[in-house]
Coordinates of C-alpha atoms in Angstrom, one line a residue:
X1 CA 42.0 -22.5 28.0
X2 CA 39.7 -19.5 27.5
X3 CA 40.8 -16.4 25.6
X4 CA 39.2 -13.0 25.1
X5 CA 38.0 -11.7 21.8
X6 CA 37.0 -8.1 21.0
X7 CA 33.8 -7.1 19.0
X8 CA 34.5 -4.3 17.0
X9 CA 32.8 -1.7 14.7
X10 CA 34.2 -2.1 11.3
X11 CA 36.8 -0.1 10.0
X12 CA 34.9 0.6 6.5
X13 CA 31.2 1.8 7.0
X14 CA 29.7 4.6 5.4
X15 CA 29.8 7.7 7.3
X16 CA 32.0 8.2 10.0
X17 CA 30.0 6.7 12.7
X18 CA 27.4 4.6 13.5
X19 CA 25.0 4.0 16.2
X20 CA 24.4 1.2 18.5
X21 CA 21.2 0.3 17.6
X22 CA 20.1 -3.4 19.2
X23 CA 21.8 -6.3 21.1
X24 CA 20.4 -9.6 19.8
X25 CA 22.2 -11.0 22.6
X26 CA 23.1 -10.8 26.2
X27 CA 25.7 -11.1 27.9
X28 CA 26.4 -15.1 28.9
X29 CA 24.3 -15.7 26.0
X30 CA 26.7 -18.8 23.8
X31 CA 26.9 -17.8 20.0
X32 CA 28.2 -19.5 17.2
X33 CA 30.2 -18.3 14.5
X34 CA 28.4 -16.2 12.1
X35 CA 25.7 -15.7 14.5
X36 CA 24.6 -11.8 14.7
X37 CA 25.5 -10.0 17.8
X38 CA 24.5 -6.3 17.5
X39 CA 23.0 -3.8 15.1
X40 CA 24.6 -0.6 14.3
X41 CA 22.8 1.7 12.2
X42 CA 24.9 4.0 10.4
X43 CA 23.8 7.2 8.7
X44 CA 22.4 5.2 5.6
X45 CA 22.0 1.4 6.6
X46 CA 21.7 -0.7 9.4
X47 CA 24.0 -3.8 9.6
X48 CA 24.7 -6.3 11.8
X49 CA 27.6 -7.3 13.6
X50 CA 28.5 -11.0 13.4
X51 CA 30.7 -13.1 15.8
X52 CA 33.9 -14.5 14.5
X53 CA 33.8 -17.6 16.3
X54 CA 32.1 -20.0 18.6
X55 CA 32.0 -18.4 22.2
X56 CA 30.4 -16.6 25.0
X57 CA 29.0 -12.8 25.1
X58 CA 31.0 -11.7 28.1
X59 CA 31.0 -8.0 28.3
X60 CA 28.3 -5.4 26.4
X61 CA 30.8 -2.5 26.1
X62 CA 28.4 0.1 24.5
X63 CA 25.0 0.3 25.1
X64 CA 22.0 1.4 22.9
X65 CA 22.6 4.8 21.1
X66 CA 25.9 4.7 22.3
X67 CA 27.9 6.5 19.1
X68 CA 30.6 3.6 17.3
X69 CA 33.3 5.0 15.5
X70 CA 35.2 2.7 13.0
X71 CA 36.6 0.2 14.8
X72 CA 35.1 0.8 18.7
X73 CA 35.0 -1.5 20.6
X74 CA 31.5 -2.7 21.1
X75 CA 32.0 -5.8 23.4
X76 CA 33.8 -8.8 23.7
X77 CA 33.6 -12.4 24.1
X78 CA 35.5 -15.1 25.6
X79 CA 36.9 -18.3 23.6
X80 CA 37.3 -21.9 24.5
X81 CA 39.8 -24.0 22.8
X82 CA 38.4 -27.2 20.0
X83 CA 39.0 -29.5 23.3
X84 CA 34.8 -29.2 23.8
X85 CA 35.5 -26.8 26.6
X86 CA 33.3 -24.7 24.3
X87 CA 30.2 -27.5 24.2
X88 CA 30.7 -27.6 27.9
X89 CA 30.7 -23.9 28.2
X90 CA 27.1 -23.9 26.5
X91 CA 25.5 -25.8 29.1
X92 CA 26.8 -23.6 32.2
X93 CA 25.8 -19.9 32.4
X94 CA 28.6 -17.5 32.7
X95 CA 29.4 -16.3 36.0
X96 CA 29.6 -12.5 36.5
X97 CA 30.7 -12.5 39.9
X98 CA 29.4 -8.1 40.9
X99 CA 31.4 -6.0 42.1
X100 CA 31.5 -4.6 45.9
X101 CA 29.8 -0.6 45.9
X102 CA 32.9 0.8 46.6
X103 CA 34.5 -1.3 43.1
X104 CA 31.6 -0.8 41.6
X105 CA 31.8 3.1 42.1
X106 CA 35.8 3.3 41.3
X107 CA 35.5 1.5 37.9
X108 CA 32.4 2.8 37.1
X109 CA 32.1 2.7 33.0
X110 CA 30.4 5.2 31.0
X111 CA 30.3 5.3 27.5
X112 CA 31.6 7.9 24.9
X113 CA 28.3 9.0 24.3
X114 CA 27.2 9.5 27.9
X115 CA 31.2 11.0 28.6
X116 CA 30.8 13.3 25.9
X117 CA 26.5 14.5 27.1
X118 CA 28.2 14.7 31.1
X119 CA 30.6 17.7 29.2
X120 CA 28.2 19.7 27.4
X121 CA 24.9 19.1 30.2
X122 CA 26.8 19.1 33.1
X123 CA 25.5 16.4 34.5
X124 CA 27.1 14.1 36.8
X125 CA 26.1 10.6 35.0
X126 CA 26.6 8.9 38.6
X127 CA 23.8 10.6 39.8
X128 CA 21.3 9.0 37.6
X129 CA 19.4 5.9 37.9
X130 CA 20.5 4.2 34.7
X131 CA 17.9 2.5 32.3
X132 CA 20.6 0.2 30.4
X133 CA 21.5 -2.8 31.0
X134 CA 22.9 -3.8 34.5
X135 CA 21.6 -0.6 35.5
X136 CA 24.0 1.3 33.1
X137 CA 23.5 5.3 32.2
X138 CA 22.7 5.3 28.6
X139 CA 23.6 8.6 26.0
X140 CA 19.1 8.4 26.6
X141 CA 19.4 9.0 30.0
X142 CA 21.1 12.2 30.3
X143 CA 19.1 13.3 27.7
X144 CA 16.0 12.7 29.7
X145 CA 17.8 14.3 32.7
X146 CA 18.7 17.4 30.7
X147 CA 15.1 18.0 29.5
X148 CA 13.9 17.4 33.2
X149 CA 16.3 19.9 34.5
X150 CA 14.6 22.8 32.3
X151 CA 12.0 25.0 34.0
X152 CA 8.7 24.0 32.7
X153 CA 7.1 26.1 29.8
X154 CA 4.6 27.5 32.3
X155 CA 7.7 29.0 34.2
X156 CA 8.5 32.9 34.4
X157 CA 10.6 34.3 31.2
X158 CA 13.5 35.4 33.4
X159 CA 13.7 31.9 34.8
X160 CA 13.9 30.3 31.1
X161 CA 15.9 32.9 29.9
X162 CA 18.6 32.0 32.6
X163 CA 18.3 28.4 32.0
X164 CA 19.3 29.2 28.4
X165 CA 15.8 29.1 26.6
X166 CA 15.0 31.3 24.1
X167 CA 11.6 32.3 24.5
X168 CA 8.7 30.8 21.9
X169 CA 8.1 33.3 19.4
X170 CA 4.3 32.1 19.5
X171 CA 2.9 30.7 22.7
X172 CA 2.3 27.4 22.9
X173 CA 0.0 25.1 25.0
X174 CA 2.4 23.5 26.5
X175 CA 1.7 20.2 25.0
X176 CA 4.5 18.6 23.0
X177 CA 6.8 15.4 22.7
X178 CA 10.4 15.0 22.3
X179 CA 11.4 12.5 18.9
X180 CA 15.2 12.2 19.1
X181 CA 16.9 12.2 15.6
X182 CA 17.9 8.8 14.4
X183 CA 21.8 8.9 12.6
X184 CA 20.0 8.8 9.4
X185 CA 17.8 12.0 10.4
X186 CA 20.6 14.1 11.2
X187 CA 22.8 12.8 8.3
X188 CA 19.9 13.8 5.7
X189 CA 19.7 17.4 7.3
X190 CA 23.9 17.6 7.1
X191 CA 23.6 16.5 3.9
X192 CA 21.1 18.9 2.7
X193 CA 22.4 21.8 4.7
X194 CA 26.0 21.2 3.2
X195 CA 24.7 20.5 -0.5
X196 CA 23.0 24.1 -0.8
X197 CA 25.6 25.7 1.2
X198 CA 28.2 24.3 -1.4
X199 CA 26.6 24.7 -4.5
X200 CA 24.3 27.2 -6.6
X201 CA 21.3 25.1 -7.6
X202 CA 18.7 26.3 -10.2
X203 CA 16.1 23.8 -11.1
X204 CA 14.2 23.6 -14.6
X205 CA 10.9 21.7 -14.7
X206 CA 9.5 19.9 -17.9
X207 CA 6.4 17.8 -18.8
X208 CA 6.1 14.3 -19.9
X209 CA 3.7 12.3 -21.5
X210 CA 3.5 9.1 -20.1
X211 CA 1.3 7.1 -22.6
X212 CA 4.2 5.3 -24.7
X213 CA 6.1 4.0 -21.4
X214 CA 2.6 3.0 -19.6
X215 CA 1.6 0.5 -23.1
X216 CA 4.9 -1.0 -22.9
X217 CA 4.9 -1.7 -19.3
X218 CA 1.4 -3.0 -19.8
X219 CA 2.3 -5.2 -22.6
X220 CA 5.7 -6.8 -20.9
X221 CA 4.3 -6.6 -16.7
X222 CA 3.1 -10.2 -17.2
X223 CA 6.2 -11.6 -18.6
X224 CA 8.5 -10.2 -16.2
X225 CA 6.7 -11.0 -13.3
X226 CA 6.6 -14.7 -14.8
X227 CA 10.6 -14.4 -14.0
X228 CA 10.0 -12.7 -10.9
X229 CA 11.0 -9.1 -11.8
X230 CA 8.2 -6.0 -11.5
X231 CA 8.7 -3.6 -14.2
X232 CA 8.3 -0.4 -12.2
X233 CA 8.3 3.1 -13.6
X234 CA 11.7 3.6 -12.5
X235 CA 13.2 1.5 -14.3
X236 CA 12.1 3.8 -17.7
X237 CA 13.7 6.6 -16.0
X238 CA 17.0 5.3 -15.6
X239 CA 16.7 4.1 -19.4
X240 CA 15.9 7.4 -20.1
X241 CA 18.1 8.9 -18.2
X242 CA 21.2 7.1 -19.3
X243 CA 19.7 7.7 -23.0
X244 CA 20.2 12.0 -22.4
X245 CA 23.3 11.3 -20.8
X246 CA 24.7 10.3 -24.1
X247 CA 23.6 13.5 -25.4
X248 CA 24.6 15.9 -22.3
X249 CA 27.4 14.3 -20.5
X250 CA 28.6 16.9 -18.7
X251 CA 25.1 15.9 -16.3
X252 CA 26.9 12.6 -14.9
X253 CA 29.9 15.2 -13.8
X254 CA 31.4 16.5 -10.2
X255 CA 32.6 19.6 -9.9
X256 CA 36.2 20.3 -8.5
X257 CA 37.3 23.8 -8.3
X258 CA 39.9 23.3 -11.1
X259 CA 38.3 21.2 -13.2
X260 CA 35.0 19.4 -14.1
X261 CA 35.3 15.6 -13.4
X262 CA 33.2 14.0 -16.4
X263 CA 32.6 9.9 -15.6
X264 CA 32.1 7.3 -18.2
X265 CA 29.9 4.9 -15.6
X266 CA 26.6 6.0 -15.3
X267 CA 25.7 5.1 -11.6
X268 CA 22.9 5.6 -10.7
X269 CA 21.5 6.5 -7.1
X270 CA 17.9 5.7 -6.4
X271 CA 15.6 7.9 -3.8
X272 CA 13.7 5.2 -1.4
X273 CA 11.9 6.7 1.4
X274 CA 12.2 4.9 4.5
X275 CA 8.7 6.5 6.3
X276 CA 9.6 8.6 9.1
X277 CA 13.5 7.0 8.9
X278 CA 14.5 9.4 5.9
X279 CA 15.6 7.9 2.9
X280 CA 18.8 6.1 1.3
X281 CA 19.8 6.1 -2.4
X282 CA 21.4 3.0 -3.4
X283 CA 23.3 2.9 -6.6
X284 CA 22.5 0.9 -10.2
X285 CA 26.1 1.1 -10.9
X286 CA 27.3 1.2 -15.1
X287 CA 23.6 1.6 -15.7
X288 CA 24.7 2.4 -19.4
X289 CA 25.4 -1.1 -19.6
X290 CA 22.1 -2.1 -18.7
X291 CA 18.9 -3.3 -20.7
X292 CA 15.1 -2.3 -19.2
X293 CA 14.9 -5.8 -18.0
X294 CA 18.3 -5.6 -16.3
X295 CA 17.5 -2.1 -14.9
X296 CA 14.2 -3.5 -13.3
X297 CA 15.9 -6.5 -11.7
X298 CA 18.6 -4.5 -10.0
X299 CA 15.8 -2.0 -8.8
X300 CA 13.9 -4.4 -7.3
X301 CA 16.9 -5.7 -5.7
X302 CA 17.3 -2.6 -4.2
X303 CA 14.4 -1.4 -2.6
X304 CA 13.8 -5.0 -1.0
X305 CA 16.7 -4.4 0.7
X306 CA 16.6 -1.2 1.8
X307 CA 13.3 -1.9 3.4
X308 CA 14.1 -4.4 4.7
X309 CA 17.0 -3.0 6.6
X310 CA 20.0 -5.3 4.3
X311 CA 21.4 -2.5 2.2
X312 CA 25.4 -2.7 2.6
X313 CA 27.8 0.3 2.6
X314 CA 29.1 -0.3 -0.5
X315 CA 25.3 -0.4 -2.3
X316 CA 25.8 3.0 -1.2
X317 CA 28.7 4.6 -2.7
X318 CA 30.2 5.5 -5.6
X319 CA 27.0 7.7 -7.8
X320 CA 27.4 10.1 -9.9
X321 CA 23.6 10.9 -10.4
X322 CA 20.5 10.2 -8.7
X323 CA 16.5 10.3 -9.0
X324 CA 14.1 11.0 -6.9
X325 CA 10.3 9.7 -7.5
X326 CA 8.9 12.3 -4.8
X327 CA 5.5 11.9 -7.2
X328 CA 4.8 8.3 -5.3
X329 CA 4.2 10.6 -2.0
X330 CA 1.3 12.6 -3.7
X331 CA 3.9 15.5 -4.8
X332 CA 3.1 17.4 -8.2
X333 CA 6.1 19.5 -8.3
X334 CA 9.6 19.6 -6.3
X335 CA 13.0 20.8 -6.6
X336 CA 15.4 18.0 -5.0
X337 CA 18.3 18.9 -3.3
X338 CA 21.4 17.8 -4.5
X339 CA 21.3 14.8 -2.1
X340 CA 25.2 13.6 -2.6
X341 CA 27.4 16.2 -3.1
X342 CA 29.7 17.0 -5.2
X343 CA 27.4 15.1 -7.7
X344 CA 26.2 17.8 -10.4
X345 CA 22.5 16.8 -11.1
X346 CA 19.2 15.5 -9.6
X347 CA 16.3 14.4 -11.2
X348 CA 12.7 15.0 -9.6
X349 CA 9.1 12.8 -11.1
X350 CA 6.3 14.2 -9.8
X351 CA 2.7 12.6 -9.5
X352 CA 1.4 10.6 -12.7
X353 CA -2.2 11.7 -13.3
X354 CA -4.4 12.9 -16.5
X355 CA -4.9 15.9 -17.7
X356 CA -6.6 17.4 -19.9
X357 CA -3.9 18.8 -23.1
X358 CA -3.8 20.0 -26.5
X359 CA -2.3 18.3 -29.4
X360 CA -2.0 19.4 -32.7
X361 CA -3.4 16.5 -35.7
X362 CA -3.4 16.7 -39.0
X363 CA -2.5 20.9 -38.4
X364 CA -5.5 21.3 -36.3
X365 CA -5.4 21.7 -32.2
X366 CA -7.0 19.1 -30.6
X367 CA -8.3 18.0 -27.1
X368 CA -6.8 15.3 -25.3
X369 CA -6.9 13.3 -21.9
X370 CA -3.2 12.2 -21.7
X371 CA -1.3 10.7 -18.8
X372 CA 1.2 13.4 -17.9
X373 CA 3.9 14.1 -15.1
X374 CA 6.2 16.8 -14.6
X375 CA 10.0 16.0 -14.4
X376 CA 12.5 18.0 -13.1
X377 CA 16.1 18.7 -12.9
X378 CA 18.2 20.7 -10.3
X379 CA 21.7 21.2 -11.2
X380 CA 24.8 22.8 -9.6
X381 CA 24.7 26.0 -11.7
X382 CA 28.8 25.8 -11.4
X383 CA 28.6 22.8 -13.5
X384 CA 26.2 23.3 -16.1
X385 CA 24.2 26.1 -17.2
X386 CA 20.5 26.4 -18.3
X387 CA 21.0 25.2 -22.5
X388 CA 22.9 22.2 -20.7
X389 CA 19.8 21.4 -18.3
X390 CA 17.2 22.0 -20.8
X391 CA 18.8 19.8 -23.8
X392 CA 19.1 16.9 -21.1
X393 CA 15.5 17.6 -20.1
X394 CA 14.0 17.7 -23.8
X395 CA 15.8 14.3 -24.4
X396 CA 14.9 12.5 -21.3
X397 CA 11.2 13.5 -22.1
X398 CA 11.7 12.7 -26.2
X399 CA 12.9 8.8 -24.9
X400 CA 9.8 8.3 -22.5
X401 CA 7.5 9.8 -25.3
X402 CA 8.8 7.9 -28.1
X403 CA 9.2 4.4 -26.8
X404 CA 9.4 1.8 -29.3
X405 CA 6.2 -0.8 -28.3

């Protein structure tokens, strides 16, 4: 006896929608339990989708860069009972007997994505040759089909004007390409465009010597990386930053418009870049709890798996504070955005390099080569004000200048 099983996009992912990024298989293809099916790549991570039992991939019901809201169906497969029809079922390809035109054409199947680009283009999906699978219209498709459909830039004014075109401010040569936004793309511009929309945000910039922090790590690398664990930078920020927490609480806040939400964990979300993907944050989570060692091992953790693609939703959630180490790109000086909102705080490190300072010895100024940075910190100016910022700023650089060897 064979049954039908549906392939579904979970009910809890981050964001309220993913992306269906890659089918590992096709359809007839047997799986095994466990086995991954498809990729979905939400706004922050991409994760696979796993069958739930032994069976056959019988129907692909969304296609690549077709949008999956929680719980879509994404396909389904057909079960065979523990008789061995199953093991039998492996050694025969499934049928799919095609339709007739006229069938074909009746029950034609088009996905919410391409349903929702036929509304706003007004373009008749059936009148495309599709690119998907089976000969399927993909969301891709219409999308190519929209851009053919608009007079070239060499075209008059008045014709690009009444195809809805907004004329280039500056003329251009006519030589471009067309990079469609990935979900994390266009969640990191939401993001940003809702965080500065929300919230006031001032930003106060500090310096920090980094000679104490770079013996240390010097002196201890070795015998880390003996236990597999690379002592990275970071990992004296988040010290340091739990350190002025303690001192300035009110940092690791959320603002509410009746009250200040002040939290005792000290989760912390940490900036990777992804290249031209964006970036995700992942959280340390009770980082308070946490010895350098600790701090490191989680970190490296972390960004293994988010370059790697293996971050989960829940490494996600949940911060209350986050840094971002835009210095590793070349960058002297920034001013982060507030990446998660309502979080109060972000912390910027610029680019470690020497300079040339002046210290006073023994009451007289001298001339010094010193490894220095500049740190910064952008608030929501609803949250905290500037005394707040800078007393969190003085101790975080105070820690990293006066670390015990």
């Amino acid at each position: 006896m064979t049954g039908i099983i549906e392939i579904r996009a979970p009910i809890e992912q981050e964001g309220t929608k993913a992306i269906v990024r890659n089918w590992l298989k096709r359809i007839g293809d047997h799986v095994k339990e466990g086995d991954a099916l498809v990729e979905l790549e939400t706004d922050k991570v991409t994760q696979e989708i796993a069958a739930q039992c032994d069976g056959i991939l019988s129907e692909i019901a969304m296609e690549d860069g077709d949008d999956a809201t929680p719980g879509a169906i994404l396909g389904r497969m057909s079960i065979e009972n523990a008789s061995g029809a199953a093991a039998q079922a492996a050694e025969v390809p499934l049928q799919i007997q095609p339709a007739s035109p006229a069938t074909a054409s009746a029950a034609a199947y088009y996905s919410p994505a391409v349903r929702k680009a036929a509304e706003e283009y007004g373009i008749d999906p059936a009148s495309l040759k599709g690119s998907g699978r089976d000969g399927r219209v993909t969301r891709a498709d219409m999308d190519h089909a929209l851009e053919a459909a608009k007079p070239h830039p060499s075209a008059p004014v008045s014709q690009r004007v009444e195809a809805g075109q907004t004329p280039p401010a500056v003329a251009a040569d006519g030589k471009s390409r067309i990079v469609p936004h990935s979900a994390m793309r266009l969640s990191i511009a939401r993001h940003m465009a809702q965080s500065l929309a929300t919230a006031p945000q001032v930003t106060a910039i500090f310096e920090a010597d980094f000679t104490a922090i770079m013996r240390h790590r010097e002196n201890n690398k070795a015998r880390l990386k003996a236990k597999g664990v690379n002592l990275s930078y970071t990992a004296y920020f988040v010290a340091a930053s739990v350190a002025a927490m303690k001192l300035v609480a009110e940092v690791n806040s959320q603002w509410h418009d009746d009250n200040l939400e002040i939290f005792e964990d000290i989760n912390i979300g940490i900036g990777i870049a992804l290249g031209d993907k964006g970036l995700v944050a992942p959280i340390i989570r009770q980082a308070q709890n946490l010895q350098l060692e600790a701090i490191a091992a989680r970190l490296q953790d972390l960004t293994d798996r988010a370059r790697s693609n293996a971050l989960k939703a829940d490494d996600m959630k949940g911060g209350t504070f986050t840094i971002s180490s835009h210095g590793v790109s070349g960058s002297l000086v920034a001013s982060p955005i507030i990446i998660n909102q309502p979080q109060s705080a972000i912390l910027g490190i610029g680019k470690l390099e020497k300079r040339v300072i002046v210290r006073e010895v023994d009451g007289a100024d001298t001339i010094q080569i010193r490894p220095m940075a500049y740190v910064s910190l952008t608030i929501d100016h609803r949250s905290l004000d500037g005394h707040q910022t800078n007393a969190w700023l003085s101790e975080f650089v105070r820690v990293l200048q006066d670390w015990p060897q």
